[in-house]
């Protein structure tokens, strides 16, 4: 019986250690996003800063200086921005985990809104702050939507997709997109560069996420 208890304890200890390691990676990734968001905010013109404050106030219906989860959900449902109606995005934005966002925390949310970094794993449906994998066929073949999954779901094969799918990490997609932009005719180059803009954001913080790309 004692041996069983020890074995069970060892398994639990391993699981807790794994969870703590994953939590540290996510924390580092979010800290990088916060730093980027703050840097962008500091360089915004005064009129754009006022616009961000106006957006914050529009979310903060009861004018208590913070955005609750219900206010958050109500705002994005009203705006029909379905990509943001995920609790994992709201939870990731909060630094002190008190269930609401003050303006400093909302800067990150507003930055993500503008930059297109609100990427949700299509397997576990969690917000991906760091590196992730995309189906290259869906990405480059003009599919209606991309198929993006987090490192954990990809590494653990915890997803279902079409047969023969080839998955690439952000760095690879960035490199391939750059090559496509260089090779594209001048009149189409702007569209290709627009595609690069969408993937450059998360790729830049892949190292901070601690995700090892094979």
PDB file of C-alpha atoms in Angstrom:
ATOM      1  CA  UNK A   1       0.000   0.000   0.000  1.00  0.00           C
ATOM      2  CA  UNK A   2       2.838   2.372   0.870  1.00  0.00           C
ATOM      3  CA  UNK A   3       4.431   1.775  -2.531  1.00  0.00           C
ATOM      4  CA  UNK A   4       1.131   2.645  -4.241  1.00  0.00           C
ATOM      5  CA  UNK A   5       0.906   5.891  -2.242  1.00  0.00           C
ATOM      6  CA  UNK A   6       4.449   6.817  -3.215  1.00  0.00           C
ATOM      7  CA  UNK A   7       3.801   6.045  -6.880  1.00  0.00           C
ATOM      8  CA  UNK A   8       0.597   8.108  -6.845  1.00  0.00           C
ATOM      9  CA  UNK A   9       2.420  10.950  -5.120  1.00  0.00           C
ATOM     10  CA  UNK A  10       5.182  10.879  -7.719  1.00  0.00           C
ATOM     11  CA  UNK A  11       2.633  11.029 -10.546  1.00  0.00           C
ATOM     12  CA  UNK A  12       0.818  13.981  -8.951  1.00  0.00           C
ATOM     13  CA  UNK A  13       4.098  15.780  -8.322  1.00  0.00           C
ATOM     14  CA  UNK A  14       5.041  15.331 -11.984  1.00  0.00           C
ATOM     15  CA  UNK A  15       1.672  16.672 -13.149  1.00  0.00           C
ATOM     16  CA  UNK A  16       1.870  19.706 -10.848  1.00  0.00           C
ATOM     17  CA  UNK A  17       5.416  20.439 -12.019  1.00  0.00           C
ATOM     18  CA  UNK A  18       4.281  20.235 -15.646  1.00  0.00           C
ATOM     19  CA  UNK A  19       1.360  22.605 -14.957  1.00  0.00           C
ATOM     20  CA  UNK A  20       3.642  25.087 -13.188  1.00  0.00           C
ATOM     21  CA  UNK A  21       6.102  25.025 -16.086  1.00  0.00           C
ATOM     22  CA  UNK A  22       3.294  25.667 -18.588  1.00  0.00           C
ATOM     23  CA  UNK A  23       1.928  28.496 -16.429  1.00  0.00           C
ATOM     24  CA  UNK A  24       5.376  30.140 -16.335  1.00  0.00           C
ATOM     25  CA  UNK A  25       5.632  29.961 -20.131  1.00  0.00           C
ATOM     26  CA  UNK A  26       2.211  31.574 -20.568  1.00  0.00           C
ATOM     27  CA  UNK A  27       3.076  34.266 -18.022  1.00  0.00           C
ATOM     28  CA  UNK A  28       6.293  35.126 -19.872  1.00  0.00           C
ATOM     29  CA  UNK A  29       4.446  35.290 -23.188  1.00  0.00           C
ATOM     30  CA  UNK A  30       1.820  37.645 -21.761  1.00  0.00           C
ATOM     31  CA  UNK A  31       4.500  39.828 -20.172  1.00  0.00           C
ATOM     32  CA  UNK A  32       6.097  40.239 -23.592  1.00  0.00           C
ATOM     33  CA  UNK A  33       2.750  41.231 -25.096  1.00  0.00           C
ATOM     34  CA  UNK A  34       2.239  43.753 -22.272  1.00  0.00           C
ATOM     35  CA  UNK A  35       5.633  45.288 -22.973  1.00  0.00           C
ATOM     36  CA  UNK A  36       4.878  45.556 -26.685  1.00  0.00           C
ATOM     37  CA  UNK A  37       1.419  47.017 -26.010  1.00  0.00           C
ATOM     38  CA  UNK A  38       2.842  49.638 -23.650  1.00  0.00           C
ATOM     39  CA  UNK A  39       5.564  50.579 -26.138  1.00  0.00           C
ATOM     40  CA  UNK A  40       2.973  51.015 -28.891  1.00  0.00           C
ATOM     41  CA  UNK A  41       0.772  53.092 -26.600  1.00  0.00           C
ATOM     42  CA  UNK A  42       3.602  55.429 -25.609  1.00  0.00           C
ATOM     43  CA  UNK A  43       4.262  56.241 -29.274  1.00  0.00           C
ATOM     44  CA  UNK A  44       0.630  56.834 -30.223  1.00  0.00           C
ATOM     45  CA  UNK A  45      -0.467  60.367 -31.159  1.00  0.00           C
ATOM     46  CA  UNK A  46      -2.606  62.111 -28.525  1.00  0.00           C
ATOM     47  CA  UNK A  47      -5.750  61.724 -30.647  1.00  0.00           C
ATOM     48  CA  UNK A  48      -5.301  57.953 -30.836  1.00  0.00           C
ATOM     49  CA  UNK A  49      -4.757  57.733 -27.070  1.00  0.00           C
ATOM     50  CA  UNK A  50      -8.031  59.593 -26.600  1.00  0.00           C
ATOM     51  CA  UNK A  51      -9.716  57.137 -28.944  1.00  0.00           C
ATOM     52  CA  UNK A  52      -8.439  54.194 -26.888  1.00  0.00           C
ATOM     53  CA  UNK A  53      -9.729  55.828 -23.713  1.00  0.00           C
ATOM     54  CA  UNK A  54     -13.076  56.340 -25.440  1.00  0.00           C
ATOM     55  CA  UNK A  55     -13.215  52.650 -26.355  1.00  0.00           C
ATOM     56  CA  UNK A  56     -12.392  51.715 -22.759  1.00  0.00           C
ATOM     57  CA  UNK A  57     -15.163  53.981 -21.468  1.00  0.00           C
ATOM     58  CA  UNK A  58     -17.605  52.426 -23.939  1.00  0.00           C
ATOM     59  CA  UNK A  59     -16.886  49.018 -22.399  1.00  0.00           C
ATOM     60  CA  UNK A  60     -17.032  50.340 -18.831  1.00  0.00           C
ATOM     61  CA  UNK A  61     -20.790  50.842 -18.669  1.00  0.00           C
ATOM     62  CA  UNK A  62     -21.072  51.477 -14.929  1.00  0.00           C
ATOM     63  CA  UNK A  63     -18.143  53.927 -14.951  1.00  0.00           C
ATOM     64  CA  UNK A  64     -16.273  52.276 -12.087  1.00  0.00           C
ATOM     65  CA  UNK A  65     -12.929  52.530 -13.888  1.00  0.00           C
ATOM     66  CA  UNK A  66     -12.682  48.863 -14.777  1.00  0.00           C
ATOM     67  CA  UNK A  67     -14.176  46.387 -17.226  1.00  0.00           C
ATOM     68  CA  UNK A  68     -15.955  43.375 -15.776  1.00  0.00           C
ATOM     69  CA  UNK A  69     -16.290  40.128 -17.679  1.00  0.00           C
ATOM     70  CA  UNK A  70     -20.004  40.765 -18.273  1.00  0.00           C
ATOM     71  CA  UNK A  71     -19.240  44.256 -19.652  1.00  0.00           C
ATOM     72  CA  UNK A  72     -16.538  42.746 -21.839  1.00  0.00           C
ATOM     73  CA  UNK A  73     -18.847  40.081 -23.262  1.00  0.00           C
ATOM     74  CA  UNK A  74     -21.708  42.533 -23.769  1.00  0.00           C
ATOM     75  CA  UNK A  75     -19.493  44.982 -25.688  1.00  0.00           C
ATOM     76  CA  UNK A  76     -18.079  42.433 -28.126  1.00  0.00           C
ATOM     77  CA  UNK A  77     -21.440  40.767 -28.689  1.00  0.00           C
ATOM     78  CA  UNK A  78     -22.848  44.192 -29.528  1.00  0.00           C
ATOM     79  CA  UNK A  79     -19.937  44.823 -31.904  1.00  0.00           C
ATOM     80  CA  UNK A  80     -20.418  41.316 -33.350  1.00  0.00           C
ATOM     81  CA  UNK A  81     -16.732  40.620 -32.792  1.00  0.00           C
ATOM     82  CA  UNK A  82     -17.083  36.888 -32.209  1.00  0.00           C
ATOM     83  CA  UNK A  83     -13.341  36.345 -32.215  1.00  0.00           C
ATOM     84  CA  UNK A  84     -13.089  38.119 -28.861  1.00  0.00           C
ATOM     85  CA  UNK A  85     -15.985  36.362 -27.112  1.00  0.00           C
ATOM     86  CA  UNK A  86     -13.707  33.896 -25.366  1.00  0.00           C
ATOM     87  CA  UNK A  87     -13.212  33.872 -21.629  1.00  0.00           C
ATOM     88  CA  UNK A  88      -9.602  32.811 -22.163  1.00  0.00           C
ATOM     89  CA  UNK A  89      -8.827  36.152 -23.849  1.00  0.00           C
ATOM     90  CA  UNK A  90     -10.388  38.148 -21.024  1.00  0.00           C
ATOM     91  CA  UNK A  91      -8.619  36.032 -18.388  1.00  0.00           C
ATOM     92  CA  UNK A  92      -5.248  36.392 -20.116  1.00  0.00           C
ATOM     93  CA  UNK A  93      -5.472  40.196 -20.131  1.00  0.00           C
ATOM     94  CA  UNK A  94      -5.776  40.532 -16.348  1.00  0.00           C
ATOM     95  CA  UNK A  95      -2.434  40.858 -14.590  1.00  0.00           C
ATOM     96  CA  UNK A  96      -3.680  40.504 -11.008  1.00  0.00           C
ATOM     97  CA  UNK A  97      -6.412  37.954 -11.762  1.00  0.00           C
ATOM     98  CA  UNK A  98      -9.160  39.911  -9.959  1.00  0.00           C
ATOM     99  CA  UNK A  99     -11.865  39.330 -12.562  1.00  0.00           C
ATOM    100  CA  UNK A 100     -11.752  42.796 -14.113  1.00  0.00           C
ATOM    101  CA  UNK A 101      -9.519  44.953 -16.330  1.00  0.00           C
ATOM    102  CA  UNK A 102      -8.299  48.427 -15.435  1.00  0.00           C
ATOM    103  CA  UNK A 103      -7.118  50.792 -18.151  1.00  0.00           C
ATOM    104  CA  UNK A 104      -3.493  49.619 -17.949  1.00  0.00           C
ATOM    105  CA  UNK A 105      -4.604  46.016 -18.478  1.00  0.00           C
ATOM    106  CA  UNK A 106      -7.093  47.085 -21.138  1.00  0.00           C
ATOM    107  CA  UNK A 107      -4.240  48.635 -23.137  1.00  0.00           C
ATOM    108  CA  UNK A 108      -3.166  45.075 -23.907  1.00  0.00           C
ATOM    109  CA  UNK A 109      -6.685  44.146 -24.978  1.00  0.00           C
ATOM    110  CA  UNK A 110      -6.974  47.229 -27.180  1.00  0.00           C
ATOM    111  CA  UNK A 111      -3.564  46.467 -28.706  1.00  0.00           C
ATOM    112  CA  UNK A 112      -4.641  42.893 -29.471  1.00  0.00           C
ATOM    113  CA  UNK A 113      -7.831  44.222 -31.062  1.00  0.00           C
ATOM    114  CA  UNK A 114      -5.831  46.433 -33.413  1.00  0.00           C
ATOM    115  CA  UNK A 115      -2.965  44.044 -34.153  1.00  0.00           C
ATOM    116  CA  UNK A 116      -4.987  40.913 -34.888  1.00  0.00           C
ATOM    117  CA  UNK A 117      -3.345  38.856 -32.153  1.00  0.00           C
ATOM    118  CA  UNK A 118      -6.614  37.451 -30.817  1.00  0.00           C
ATOM    119  CA  UNK A 119      -5.749  33.952 -31.996  1.00  0.00           C
ATOM    120  CA  UNK A 120      -7.657  31.056 -30.432  1.00  0.00           C
ATOM    121  CA  UNK A 121      -6.545  27.424 -30.561  1.00  0.00           C
ATOM    122  CA  UNK A 122      -9.100  25.573 -32.674  1.00  0.00           C
ATOM    123  CA  UNK A 123      -8.585  22.409 -30.628  1.00  0.00           C
ATOM    124  CA  UNK A 124      -8.679  23.507 -26.963  1.00  0.00           C
ATOM    125  CA  UNK A 125     -10.227  26.950 -27.660  1.00  0.00           C
ATOM    126  CA  UNK A 126      -7.710  28.831 -25.525  1.00  0.00           C
ATOM    127  CA  UNK A 127      -6.092  32.161 -26.310  1.00  0.00           C
ATOM    128  CA  UNK A 128      -2.571  31.695 -27.687  1.00  0.00           C
ATOM    129  CA  UNK A 129      -0.240  34.377 -26.401  1.00  0.00           C
ATOM    130  CA  UNK A 130       2.882  32.821 -27.878  1.00  0.00           C
ATOM    131  CA  UNK A 131       3.906  30.599 -30.753  1.00  0.00           C
ATOM    132  CA  UNK A 132       1.408  28.350 -32.467  1.00  0.00           C
ATOM    133  CA  UNK A 133       1.039  26.124 -35.528  1.00  0.00           C
ATOM    134  CA  UNK A 134      -1.099  26.709 -38.633  1.00  0.00           C
ATOM    135  CA  UNK A 135      -2.169  24.415 -41.439  1.00  0.00           C
ATOM    136  CA  UNK A 136      -0.123  25.745 -44.351  1.00  0.00           C
ATOM    137  CA  UNK A 137      -2.695  24.585 -46.919  1.00  0.00           C
ATOM    138  CA  UNK A 138      -5.483  26.558 -45.217  1.00  0.00           C
ATOM    139  CA  UNK A 139      -3.183  29.542 -44.744  1.00  0.00           C
ATOM    140  CA  UNK A 140      -1.914  29.871 -48.308  1.00  0.00           C
ATOM    141  CA  UNK A 141      -4.758  28.362 -50.360  1.00  0.00           C
ATOM    142  CA  UNK A 142      -7.294  31.072 -49.603  1.00  0.00           C
ATOM    143  CA  UNK A 143      -9.460  29.019 -47.247  1.00  0.00           C
ATOM    144  CA  UNK A 144     -12.292  30.817 -45.474  1.00  0.00           C
ATOM    145  CA  UNK A 145     -10.487  30.503 -42.160  1.00  0.00           C
ATOM    146  CA  UNK A 146      -7.080  29.379 -40.958  1.00  0.00           C
ATOM    147  CA  UNK A 147      -6.630  26.327 -38.770  1.00  0.00           C
ATOM    148  CA  UNK A 148      -4.449  27.363 -35.838  1.00  0.00           C
ATOM    149  CA  UNK A 149      -3.529  25.191 -32.858  1.00  0.00           C
ATOM    150  CA  UNK A 150      -1.359  25.702 -29.796  1.00  0.00           C
ATOM    151  CA  UNK A 151       1.950  23.941 -29.213  1.00  0.00           C
ATOM    152  CA  UNK A 152       0.437  21.636 -26.602  1.00  0.00           C
ATOM    153  CA  UNK A 153      -2.377  20.425 -28.866  1.00  0.00           C
ATOM    154  CA  UNK A 154      -0.052  20.016 -31.850  1.00  0.00           C
ATOM    155  CA  UNK A 155       2.681  18.268 -29.878  1.00  0.00           C
ATOM    156  CA  UNK A 156       0.168  15.975 -28.182  1.00  0.00           C
ATOM    157  CA  UNK A 157      -1.771  15.314 -31.395  1.00  0.00           C
ATOM    158  CA  UNK A 158      -4.924  16.622 -29.691  1.00  0.00           C
ATOM    159  CA  UNK A 159      -6.686  17.845 -32.809  1.00  0.00           C
ATOM    160  CA  UNK A 160      -8.573  16.705 -35.907  1.00  0.00           C
ATOM    161  CA  UNK A 161      -8.032  18.183 -39.356  1.00  0.00           C
ATOM    162  CA  UNK A 162      -8.035  17.121 -42.992  1.00  0.00           C
ATOM    163  CA  UNK A 163      -5.741  14.310 -44.077  1.00  0.00           C
ATOM    164  CA  UNK A 164      -2.340  15.271 -45.402  1.00  0.00           C
ATOM    165  CA  UNK A 165      -2.307  18.596 -43.550  1.00  0.00           C
ATOM    166  CA  UNK A 166       1.111  20.217 -43.210  1.00  0.00           C
ATOM    167  CA  UNK A 167       1.564  22.372 -40.124  1.00  0.00           C
ATOM    168  CA  UNK A 168       4.091  25.190 -39.875  1.00  0.00           C
ATOM    169  CA  UNK A 169       5.092  27.368 -36.955  1.00  0.00           C
ATOM    170  CA  UNK A 170       5.005  31.155 -37.098  1.00  0.00           C
ATOM    171  CA  UNK A 171       8.644  31.556 -38.048  1.00  0.00           C
ATOM    172  CA  UNK A 172       8.263  29.239 -41.026  1.00  0.00           C
ATOM    173  CA  UNK A 173       5.086  30.992 -42.182  1.00  0.00           C
ATOM    174  CA  UNK A 174       6.825  34.337 -41.866  1.00  0.00           C
ATOM    175  CA  UNK A 175       9.764  33.123 -43.948  1.00  0.00           C
ATOM    176  CA  UNK A 176       7.505  31.613 -46.618  1.00  0.00           C
ATOM    177  CA  UNK A 177       5.332  34.736 -46.733  1.00  0.00           C
ATOM    178  CA  UNK A 178       8.386  36.945 -47.176  1.00  0.00           C
ATOM    179  CA  UNK A 179       9.549  34.787 -50.063  1.00  0.00           C
ATOM    180  CA  UNK A 180       6.067  35.033 -51.605  1.00  0.00           C
ATOM    181  CA  UNK A 181       6.101  38.814 -51.234  1.00  0.00           C
ATOM    182  CA  UNK A 182       9.464  39.129 -52.958  1.00  0.00           C
ATOM    183  CA  UNK A 183       8.354  36.853 -55.807  1.00  0.00           C
ATOM    184  CA  UNK A 184       4.918  38.458 -56.249  1.00  0.00           C
ATOM    185  CA  UNK A 185       4.213  40.968 -59.047  1.00  0.00           C
ATOM    186  CA  UNK A 186       4.311  44.582 -57.893  1.00  0.00           C
ATOM    187  CA  UNK A 187       0.526  44.994 -58.138  1.00  0.00           C
ATOM    188  CA  UNK A 188      -0.064  42.010 -55.815  1.00  0.00           C
ATOM    189  CA  UNK A 189       2.742  42.700 -53.391  1.00  0.00           C
ATOM    190  CA  UNK A 190       0.583  44.840 -51.091  1.00  0.00           C
ATOM    191  CA  UNK A 191      -1.848  41.957 -50.520  1.00  0.00           C
ATOM    192  CA  UNK A 192       0.977  39.569 -49.735  1.00  0.00           C
ATOM    193  CA  UNK A 193       2.542  42.035 -47.321  1.00  0.00           C
ATOM    194  CA  UNK A 194      -0.829  42.299 -45.601  1.00  0.00           C
ATOM    195  CA  UNK A 195      -0.677  38.574 -44.963  1.00  0.00           C
ATOM    196  CA  UNK A 196       2.781  38.945 -43.452  1.00  0.00           C
ATOM    197  CA  UNK A 197       1.526  41.658 -41.100  1.00  0.00           C
ATOM    198  CA  UNK A 198      -1.009  39.226 -39.666  1.00  0.00           C
ATOM    199  CA  UNK A 199       1.557  36.604 -38.709  1.00  0.00           C
ATOM    200  CA  UNK A 200       4.481  38.778 -37.712  1.00  0.00           C
ATOM    201  CA  UNK A 201       2.879  39.696 -34.388  1.00  0.00           C
ATOM    202  CA  UNK A 202       2.820  36.358 -32.664  1.00  0.00           C
ATOM    203  CA  UNK A 203       5.974  35.114 -34.336  1.00  0.00           C
ATOM    204  CA  UNK A 204       7.933  37.910 -32.664  1.00  0.00           C
ATOM    205  CA  UNK A 205       7.170  36.553 -29.192  1.00  0.00           C
ATOM    206  CA  UNK A 206       7.542  32.841 -29.889  1.00  0.00           C
ATOM    207  CA  UNK A 207      10.727  32.582 -27.837  1.00  0.00           C
ATOM    208  CA  UNK A 208       9.051  34.267 -24.870  1.00  0.00           C
ATOM    209  CA  UNK A 209       6.351  31.605 -24.937  1.00  0.00           C
ATOM    210  CA  UNK A 210       8.996  28.951 -24.398  1.00  0.00           C
ATOM    211  CA  UNK A 211       7.571  26.779 -27.151  1.00  0.00           C
ATOM    212  CA  UNK A 212      10.154  24.571 -28.817  1.00  0.00           C
ATOM    213  CA  UNK A 213       9.546  24.387 -32.570  1.00  0.00           C
ATOM    214  CA  UNK A 214      10.662  21.125 -34.187  1.00  0.00           C
TER     215      UNK A 214
END
